[in-house]
Amino acid sequence: MHGEIGCFDTNSMVQGADDGIGQVLQPPPPPPPMAGRTINIHNGFEENLKMSTEELENLKLSKEGLSYHHSYLHHQEEDTSAAREIQLQNHQQMAFNNTHLMQDSSNQVLAFTSSSLADASTYTSTADLFNLFHLPRCSASSLLPNSSISFTNPTHTTPLGFAGDLPMTDTASASSILYDPLFHLNLPPQPPLFRELFQSLPPHGYSLPDSRGSSLFAGEGDDHVEGSGGGGEGGLYQDGDGEQQFDNGVLDFTWDMACMGKDREAGKMTKHFATERQRRQHLNDKYRALRDLVPNPTKSDRASVVGDAIDYIKELLRTVDELKILVEKKRCARERSKRLKTEDDSIGNTGNESCSTVMKSIGDPDQSFNNGSLRSSWLQRKSKDSEIDVRIIDDEVTIKLVQRKKINCLLYVSRVVDELKLDLHHVAGGQIGDYYSFLFNTKIYEGSSVYASAIANKLIEVVDRHYASTPSTTPSTSCY
Amino acid sequence: MNKATIIEDAITYIQELQQNVKLLSDQLLEMEGSSEEAVQTRSDDINAAEEMKQCGIMEDVQVTNIDRNKLWIKIILEKKRGRFTRLIEAMTYLGLELTDTNVATSKGAMLVSSCVEGSYGDTLTVEQTKDLLLEIIKSI
């Protein structure tokens, strides 16, 4: 439980008995020895605790709070007292957790959403509180603008790489922000100041992969968190795609953070989306790009785009298979003809062996390579006034065409069919309401290697061309 | 995987597949043009004529009047490459518009049955049309 990101269950804490306070006040049990610093922290905490207890007289602490680092649930609605209480808890827990963190691998990020508790995100002048702590290098590896703080082992530079580099003294002010709980203890919310402070962070050498603000959730910046914080719009935690991934429930309260910081647009991020709006725009652009790739886009809502993309990908896969078969077929046929021509030549082509063996087994060169698998392909193309459906199984091609009535497309289509070297076997069609609808059953002449997309593209091109070039009433007798 | 990365991956994959298709189709085009096709077509035609003779199917044209403006025609002709297209071309040129068409081929013969209307709005008589069609068939 230590390594996990701690979340407070404020509710549980709220219920605590009065002796909770006493618990808080008591020096925490000595943590496993990691560094003397932790003791300092404890001391610092204790100091602070004592100072703040006066203000927290109505705090009710429960024992569970002490053993927290568990889900730190949403608590915006908690009253400030509860918030403060939790903050107190945080202080202590931070101390505890530091040690725990030290034990753990660094990946765990502790985030305290203490500030989230206090709707009053008070940031300002907590600096003085911090100064009391002498927190050495207790730099939050990640920090939510309003509240969550992650503590890492001050002694070792976290891979989260955050403020571990910061010397305490220099960044007292900055770190004061990091230590949200402390902030909240006394101060009214002052978002602008907070923002400024955040903006001032980079100079301090924060090695966040993202810029400040929400990216303060340090740690693995590799993963993206989809809209962490959901509805929150604060740029601070609303990294676009560069969001960090938080294990273990940081997400739970990052959402809170987001809500908290809704009205706080942080400063611009350099690398990632500063605002939720930009993130949304970027995502919309991607959807649009996907839609542009698809040949027959229908609607432009996201679900349709994705559906069309799925269909198109499947169609492309079919086409690739079909083309591979055709190429193979062509090559075999060529080899065969070459072989026939150069029968005297014993050397022959190296490709002959494979082709010939296969051919011998079946005896029909054109089908040899298939080896039981039928060539099959299917695709659809739609344009404004026409719709074409081409299906190929083995050597039979079925073409369905629906076209808005304007020209007699039968002629054009049959011309195209001839061009494509298809043997018409059956045609059925006529006028249905406003449309012409035709069905062509054809066979591919042997040796021809047409493929589905070629047929469809050609057909729709021809039909559209004539459709566009004819005036509305007179039938077209133009040749092309 | 979140939405953004999925969409990105989809875009990349589609582009990759499109490139693949282009590559393969270019390759195919390159390999086009073998001499065997020409031989095939002629043999097809020859076969068709022979089959028809065997079955005793004769080329035929029938025209009937089914409505004031509509005629119904039935044509049996020998199936040859491209013949159907020429038939349609000729009919369209002469002002016959096929409304509902059905074409079936069997044993080297092609049966075309269709509703025909006058393209230019003029009414057609049965006799005229039949003569016309016979002419067409002879010439294609």
Coordinates of C-alpha atoms in Angstrom, one line a residue, chain A residues 53-470:
Chain A
T53 CA -4.0 22.4 15.3
E54 CA -5.4 25.5 16.8
E55 CA -7.2 26.2 13.6
L56 CA -8.2 22.7 13.3
E57 CA -10.0 22.3 16.5
N58 CA -13.0 21.0 14.8
L59 CA -11.1 18.5 12.9
K60 CA -12.2 15.0 13.3
L61 CA -9.6 12.6 12.5
S62 CA -10.0 9.0 12.2
K63 CA -7.5 6.4 12.6
E64 CA -8.0 5.4 9.1
G65 CA -6.7 8.6 7.9
L66 CA -3.4 7.8 9.3
S67 CA -3.1 4.7 7.4
Y68 CA -4.2 6.4 4.3
H69 CA -2.3 6.4 1.1
H70 CA -5.4 5.0 -0.3
S71 CA -7.9 6.4 -2.5
Y72 CA -8.0 9.9 -2.0
L73 CA -11.5 10.4 -3.0
H74 CA -13.2 13.4 -4.3
H75 CA -13.7 15.9 -1.7
Q76 CA -14.3 19.2 -3.1
E77 CA -17.5 19.3 -1.3
E78 CA -15.8 18.8 2.0
D79 CA -15.9 21.6 4.2
T80 CA -12.7 23.3 4.9
S81 CA -12.4 21.8 8.2
A82 CA -12.4 18.5 6.9
A83 CA -10.0 19.7 4.3
R84 CA -7.7 21.0 6.8
E85 CA -7.9 17.9 8.8
I86 CA -6.9 15.9 5.8
Q87 CA -4.2 18.3 5.2
L88 CA -2.9 17.6 8.5
Q89 CA -3.1 14.0 7.8
N90 CA -1.3 14.7 4.7
H91 CA 1.5 16.2 6.5
Q92 CA 2.0 13.3 8.6
Q93 CA 1.4 10.9 5.9
M94 CA 3.8 12.7 3.7
A95 CA 6.4 12.0 6.2
F96 CA 5.4 8.4 6.4
N97 CA 5.1 8.1 2.8
N98 CA 8.4 9.6 2.1
T99 CA 9.9 6.8 3.8
H100 CA 7.7 4.4 2.1
L101 CA 8.4 5.9 -1.1
M102 CA 12.0 5.6 -0.5
Q103 CA 11.5 2.1 0.0
D104 CA 9.5 1.7 -3.1
S105 CA 10.7 2.2 -6.5
S106 CA 10.4 5.6 -7.6
N107 CA 7.6 5.0 -9.9
Q108 CA 5.0 5.6 -7.4
V109 CA 3.9 9.0 -7.0
L110 CA 2.1 10.1 -4.1
A111 CA -0.3 12.8 -4.7
F112 CA -2.2 14.3 -2.0
T113 CA -5.2 16.0 -3.0
S114 CA -5.4 17.8 0.2
S115 CA -5.9 21.0 -1.6
S116 CA -8.7 19.5 -3.4
L117 CA -10.4 19.2 -0.1
A118 CA -10.2 22.7 0.5
D119 CA -12.1 24.4 -2.1
A120 CA -10.2 27.2 -0.9
S121 CA -7.1 26.6 -2.7
T122 CA -4.9 28.7 -0.8
Y123 CA -1.6 29.1 -2.2
T124 CA -0.2 32.3 -1.3
S125 CA 2.0 33.0 1.5
T126 CA 2.2 29.5 2.6
A127 CA 5.8 30.1 2.1
D128 CA 6.2 31.0 5.6
L129 CA 4.8 27.7 6.7
F130 CA 7.1 25.9 4.5
N131 CA 10.0 27.7 5.8
L132 CA 9.2 26.2 9.0
F133 CA 9.5 22.8 7.7
H134 CA 13.0 22.8 6.5
L135 CA 11.9 20.2 4.1
P136 CA 15.0 19.2 2.4
R137 CA 14.5 18.4 -1.2
C138 CA 11.1 17.3 -0.5
S139 CA 10.1 18.4 -3.9
A140 CA 6.9 17.2 -5.1
S141 CA 7.6 15.2 -8.1
S142 CA 4.3 16.1 -9.3
L143 CA 2.0 18.6 -8.3
L144 CA -1.5 19.4 -9.2
P145 CA -2.2 23.0 -9.3
N146 CA -4.6 23.0 -6.7
S147 CA -3.8 20.2 -4.7
S148 CA -2.2 17.1 -5.3
I149 CA 1.3 16.8 -4.3
S150 CA 3.5 13.9 -4.8
F151 CA 6.3 13.3 -2.6
T152 CA 9.2 11.4 -3.5
N153 CA 12.1 10.5 -1.6
P154 CA 13.9 13.6 -1.0
T155 CA 17.1 11.7 -0.7
H156 CA 17.2 10.2 -4.1
T157 CA 16.5 11.9 -7.3
T158 CA 13.4 10.6 -8.5
P159 CA 13.1 9.4 -12.0
L160 CA 10.1 11.5 -11.9
G161 CA 12.8 13.9 -12.0
F162 CA 11.0 16.7 -10.6
A163 CA 11.9 19.1 -8.1
G164 CA 14.3 16.7 -6.6
D165 CA 16.8 18.9 -8.1
L166 CA 15.6 21.9 -6.4
P167 CA 17.4 22.9 -3.4
M168 CA 15.0 23.7 -0.8
T169 CA 16.1 27.1 -0.1
D170 CA 15.9 28.4 -3.5
T171 CA 12.6 27.1 -4.1
A172 CA 11.1 27.7 -0.9
S173 CA 8.4 29.7 -2.5
A174 CA 8.0 27.2 -5.3
S175 CA 8.0 24.3 -3.0
S176 CA 5.6 26.0 -0.9
I177 CA 3.2 25.6 -3.6
L178 CA 4.1 22.1 -4.0
Y179 CA 3.1 21.4 -0.5
D180 CA -0.4 22.1 -1.0
P181 CA -1.7 20.9 2.3
L182 CA 0.3 23.4 4.0
F183 CA -1.0 26.1 1.8
H184 CA -4.4 25.4 2.6
L185 CA -3.9 25.6 6.1
N186 CA -4.2 29.2 6.4
L187 CA -4.8 30.9 3.3
P188 CA -7.6 31.8 1.0
P189 CA -7.5 30.6 -2.5
Q190 CA -5.5 32.7 -4.8
P191 CA -5.4 31.1 -8.2
P192 CA -3.6 33.9 -10.0
L193 CA -0.8 33.8 -7.6
F194 CA -0.6 30.1 -8.0
R195 CA -0.4 30.5 -11.6
E196 CA 2.3 32.9 -11.4
L197 CA 4.2 30.7 -9.2
F198 CA 3.8 27.9 -11.5
Q199 CA 4.9 29.9 -14.3
S200 CA 8.0 30.7 -12.4
L201 CA 8.7 27.1 -11.8
P202 CA 10.7 26.2 -14.9
P203 CA 13.5 28.6 -14.1
H204 CA 14.0 26.6 -11.0
G205 CA 15.0 23.7 -13.1
Y206 CA 12.1 21.6 -12.9
S207 CA 12.9 18.8 -15.2
L208 CA 9.4 18.0 -16.0
P209 CA 9.1 16.5 -19.4
D210 CA 6.0 18.6 -19.8
S211 CA 5.9 22.1 -18.8
R212 CA 4.5 23.1 -15.7
G213 CA 1.0 23.0 -14.6
S214 CA -0.7 19.8 -14.8
S215 CA 2.2 18.1 -16.1
L216 CA 3.5 18.4 -12.7
F217 CA 2.4 14.9 -12.4
A218 CA 5.8 13.8 -12.9
G219 CA 6.9 10.5 -13.7
E220 CA 6.4 8.5 -16.7
G221 CA 5.5 11.0 -19.3
D222 CA 5.2 8.4 -21.8
D223 CA 1.8 7.4 -21.5
H224 CA -1.0 9.5 -22.2
V225 CA -3.9 9.9 -20.0
E226 CA -7.0 10.5 -21.8
G227 CA -8.4 13.7 -20.7
S228 CA -7.3 13.3 -17.2
G229 CA -9.5 15.2 -15.1
G230 CA -12.3 14.8 -17.4
G231 CA -14.2 18.0 -17.4
G232 CA -11.6 20.0 -15.9
E233 CA -10.3 22.7 -18.1
G234 CA -7.4 24.0 -16.1
G235 CA -4.5 23.7 -18.4
L236 CA -2.6 22.6 -15.5
Y237 CA -3.6 19.1 -15.5
Q238 CA -5.2 19.0 -18.8
D239 CA -2.3 18.0 -20.8
G240 CA -3.1 17.1 -24.2
D241 CA -1.6 14.0 -25.4
G242 CA 1.4 14.5 -23.3
E243 CA -0.3 13.6 -20.2
Q244 CA 1.5 11.5 -17.8
Q245 CA 0.1 8.4 -16.7
F246 CA -0.6 8.0 -13.1
D247 CA -0.9 4.7 -11.6
N248 CA -3.1 3.8 -9.0
G249 CA -5.8 6.2 -8.7
V250 CA -4.1 9.4 -9.1
L251 CA -6.6 9.7 -11.8
D252 CA -9.3 9.6 -9.3
F253 CA -8.5 12.7 -7.8
T254 CA -7.0 14.3 -10.8
W255 CA -10.5 14.6 -11.9
D256 CA -11.1 16.5 -8.8
M257 CA -8.3 18.6 -9.5
A258 CA -9.6 19.3 -12.9
C259 CA -12.9 20.4 -11.5
M260 CA -11.1 22.5 -9.0
G261 CA -9.0 24.2 -11.5
K262 CA -11.8 24.6 -14.0
D263 CA -11.6 28.3 -13.9
R264 CA -8.0 28.5 -13.7
E265 CA -6.4 28.5 -17.1
A266 CA -2.8 28.1 -16.4
G267 CA 0.0 29.5 -18.4
K268 CA 0.7 28.2 -21.8
M269 CA 2.5 24.9 -22.0
T270 CA 5.3 24.8 -24.3
K271 CA 5.1 21.3 -25.4
H272 CA 1.6 20.3 -24.7
F273 CA -1.8 21.6 -25.0
A274 CA -2.3 24.5 -22.7
T275 CA -6.1 24.3 -22.8
E276 CA -8.6 21.7 -23.0
R277 CA -9.9 23.4 -26.1
Q278 CA -6.6 22.9 -27.9
R279 CA -6.6 19.3 -27.0
R280 CA -10.1 18.9 -28.3
Q281 CA -9.2 20.7 -31.5
H282 CA -6.2 18.6 -32.0
L283 CA -8.3 15.5 -31.6
N284 CA -10.9 16.8 -34.0
D285 CA -8.2 17.5 -36.5
K286 CA -7.2 13.9 -36.3
Y287 CA -10.7 12.8 -36.9
R288 CA -10.9 15.0 -39.9
A289 CA -7.7 13.7 -41.3
L290 CA -9.0 10.2 -40.9
R291 CA -12.1 11.1 -42.6
D292 CA -10.2 12.5 -45.5
L293 CA -8.4 9.3 -46.0
V294 CA -11.5 7.3 -46.5
P295 CA -12.9 7.3 -50.0
N296 CA -16.5 7.3 -49.2
P297 CA -17.1 9.4 -46.2
T298 CA -20.7 9.5 -45.2
K299 CA -21.4 11.5 -42.1
S300 CA -18.8 13.4 -40.3
D301 CA -19.6 12.5 -36.8
R302 CA -17.0 10.7 -34.9
A303 CA -18.7 7.3 -34.8
S304 CA -19.2 7.3 -38.6
V305 CA -15.7 8.4 -39.2
V306 CA -14.4 5.5 -37.2
G307 CA -16.9 3.1 -38.8
D308 CA -15.9 4.2 -42.2
A309 CA -12.3 3.9 -41.3
I310 CA -12.8 0.3 -40.1
D311 CA -14.5 -0.6 -43.4
Y312 CA -11.9 1.0 -45.4
I313 CA -9.1 -0.7 -43.7
K314 CA -10.8 -4.0 -44.2
E315 CA -11.3 -3.2 -47.9
L316 CA -7.6 -2.2 -48.2
L317 CA -6.6 -5.5 -46.7
R318 CA -8.7 -7.3 -49.2
T319 CA -7.3 -5.3 -52.1
V320 CA -3.8 -6.0 -51.0
D321 CA -4.5 -9.7 -50.9
E322 CA -6.1 -9.6 -54.2
L323 CA -3.3 -7.7 -55.8
K324 CA -0.8 -10.1 -54.4
I325 CA -2.6 -13.0 -55.9
L326 CA -2.8 -11.2 -59.2
V327 CA 0.9 -10.4 -59.2
E328 CA 1.7 -13.9 -58.4
K329 CA -0.5 -15.1 -61.1
K330 CA 1.0 -12.8 -63.7
R331 CA 4.4 -13.8 -62.7
C332 CA 3.6 -17.5 -63.0
A333 CA 2.0 -17.1 -66.3
R334 CA 4.9 -15.1 -67.5
E335 CA 7.3 -17.7 -66.3
R336 CA 5.3 -20.3 -68.0
S337 CA 5.3 -18.6 -71.3
K338 CA 8.9 -17.9 -71.0
R339 CA 9.5 -21.5 -70.2
L340 CA 7.6 -22.6 -73.1
K341 CA 9.5 -20.4 -75.4
T342 CA 12.9 -21.4 -74.1
E343 CA 12.3 -25.0 -73.6
D344 CA 15.5 -25.9 -75.2
D345 CA 17.3 -23.8 -72.7
S346 CA 17.8 -26.1 -69.8
I347 CA 18.9 -23.4 -67.5
G348 CA 15.6 -21.5 -67.4
N349 CA 14.6 -19.2 -64.8
T350 CA 14.8 -19.8 -61.2
G351 CA 11.3 -18.9 -60.7
N352 CA 10.3 -21.7 -62.9
E353 CA 10.7 -24.3 -60.4
S354 CA 8.3 -23.0 -58.0
C355 CA 5.8 -22.2 -60.6
S356 CA 6.2 -25.4 -62.4
T357 CA 5.8 -27.6 -59.5
V358 CA 2.7 -25.9 -58.4
M359 CA 1.4 -26.1 -61.9
K360 CA 2.1 -29.7 -62.2
S361 CA 0.2 -30.4 -59.1
I362 CA -3.0 -28.9 -60.4
G363 CA -2.4 -28.7 -64.0
D364 CA -4.0 -25.4 -64.7
P365 CA -1.4 -22.6 -64.6
D366 CA -3.8 -19.9 -63.9
Q367 CA -5.2 -21.5 -60.9
S368 CA -2.1 -23.1 -59.6
F369 CA -0.9 -20.6 -57.2
N370 CA -4.3 -20.3 -55.6
N371 CA -3.9 -23.6 -54.0
G372 CA -7.4 -23.8 -52.9
S373 CA -7.8 -20.2 -51.8
L374 CA -10.2 -18.3 -54.0
R375 CA -9.4 -14.8 -55.0
S376 CA -12.1 -12.7 -53.6
S377 CA -12.6 -9.1 -53.2
W378 CA -15.3 -6.6 -52.5
L379 CA -15.5 -2.9 -52.4
Q380 CA -17.9 -0.1 -52.7
R381 CA -17.6 3.3 -54.0
K382 CA -20.0 6.1 -53.6
S383 CA -20.2 9.4 -55.2
K384 CA -22.7 12.1 -55.1
D385 CA -25.1 10.5 -57.6
S386 CA -23.9 7.0 -58.0
E387 CA -23.0 4.0 -56.0
I388 CA -20.9 1.1 -57.2
D389 CA -20.5 -2.3 -55.6
V390 CA -17.9 -4.6 -57.1
R391 CA -17.5 -8.2 -55.9
I392 CA -15.0 -10.6 -57.3
I393 CA -14.9 -14.2 -56.6
D394 CA -12.4 -16.2 -58.5
D395 CA -13.0 -15.0 -62.0
E396 CA -16.5 -13.7 -61.7
V397 CA -17.2 -10.1 -61.2
T398 CA -20.5 -8.8 -60.1
I399 CA -21.1 -5.1 -60.5
K400 CA -24.0 -3.3 -59.0
L401 CA -24.7 0.2 -60.0
V402 CA -27.2 2.6 -58.7
Q403 CA -27.4 5.9 -60.4
R404 CA -29.6 8.9 -60.2
K405 CA -31.6 9.0 -63.3
K406 CA -30.2 11.4 -65.8
I407 CA -28.2 9.6 -68.3
N408 CA -28.6 6.1 -69.6
C409 CA -25.6 4.7 -68.0
L410 CA -26.1 1.3 -69.5
L411 CA -24.2 2.2 -72.5
Y412 CA -21.3 3.7 -70.6
V413 CA -21.0 0.9 -68.2
S414 CA -21.0 -1.7 -70.9
R415 CA -18.3 0.2 -72.7
V416 CA -16.3 0.2 -69.6
V417 CA -16.9 -3.4 -69.1
D418 CA -15.6 -4.1 -72.5
E419 CA -12.6 -2.0 -71.9
L420 CA -11.8 -3.9 -68.7
K421 CA -12.0 -7.1 -70.7
L422 CA -14.9 -8.5 -68.8
D423 CA -17.2 -10.9 -70.4
L424 CA -20.8 -10.0 -69.9
H425 CA -22.9 -12.9 -68.8
H426 CA -25.9 -11.4 -67.4
V427 CA -27.4 -7.9 -67.0
A428 CA -30.4 -6.9 -65.2
G429 CA -31.6 -3.5 -64.4
G430 CA -33.8 -0.7 -65.1
Q431 CA -35.4 2.3 -63.7
I432 CA -36.5 2.4 -60.2
G433 CA -38.1 5.6 -59.1
D434 CA -35.5 8.3 -59.5
Y435 CA -32.7 5.9 -60.0
Y436 CA -31.3 3.5 -62.5
S437 CA -30.1 0.3 -61.0
F438 CA -28.1 -2.3 -62.8
L439 CA -26.5 -5.6 -62.0
F440 CA -23.8 -6.9 -64.2
N441 CA -22.5 -10.4 -63.9
T442 CA -19.3 -10.8 -65.8
K443 CA -16.4 -13.1 -66.1
I444 CA -12.9 -12.1 -66.4
Y445 CA -11.3 -13.1 -69.5
E446 CA -8.4 -15.3 -68.9
G447 CA -5.2 -13.6 -68.8
S448 CA -6.6 -10.3 -67.8
S449 CA -5.7 -9.1 -64.4
V450 CA -8.2 -6.6 -63.4
Y451 CA -8.8 -6.0 -59.8
A452 CA -11.7 -4.7 -57.9
S453 CA -10.6 -1.3 -57.1
A454 CA -9.6 -0.6 -60.7
I455 CA -13.0 -1.7 -61.9
A456 CA -14.8 0.4 -59.3
N457 CA -12.7 3.5 -59.8
K458 CA -13.0 3.4 -63.5
L459 CA -16.7 2.9 -63.4
I460 CA -17.4 5.6 -61.1
E461 CA -15.2 7.9 -62.9
V462 CA -16.9 7.3 -66.2
V463 CA -20.3 7.5 -64.8
D464 CA -19.6 10.7 -63.0
R465 CA -18.0 12.3 -65.9
H466 CA -20.9 11.7 -68.1
Y467 CA -23.3 12.6 -65.5
A468 CA -21.6 15.9 -65.0
S469 CA -21.4 16.6 -68.7
T470 CA -24.9 16.0 -69.7

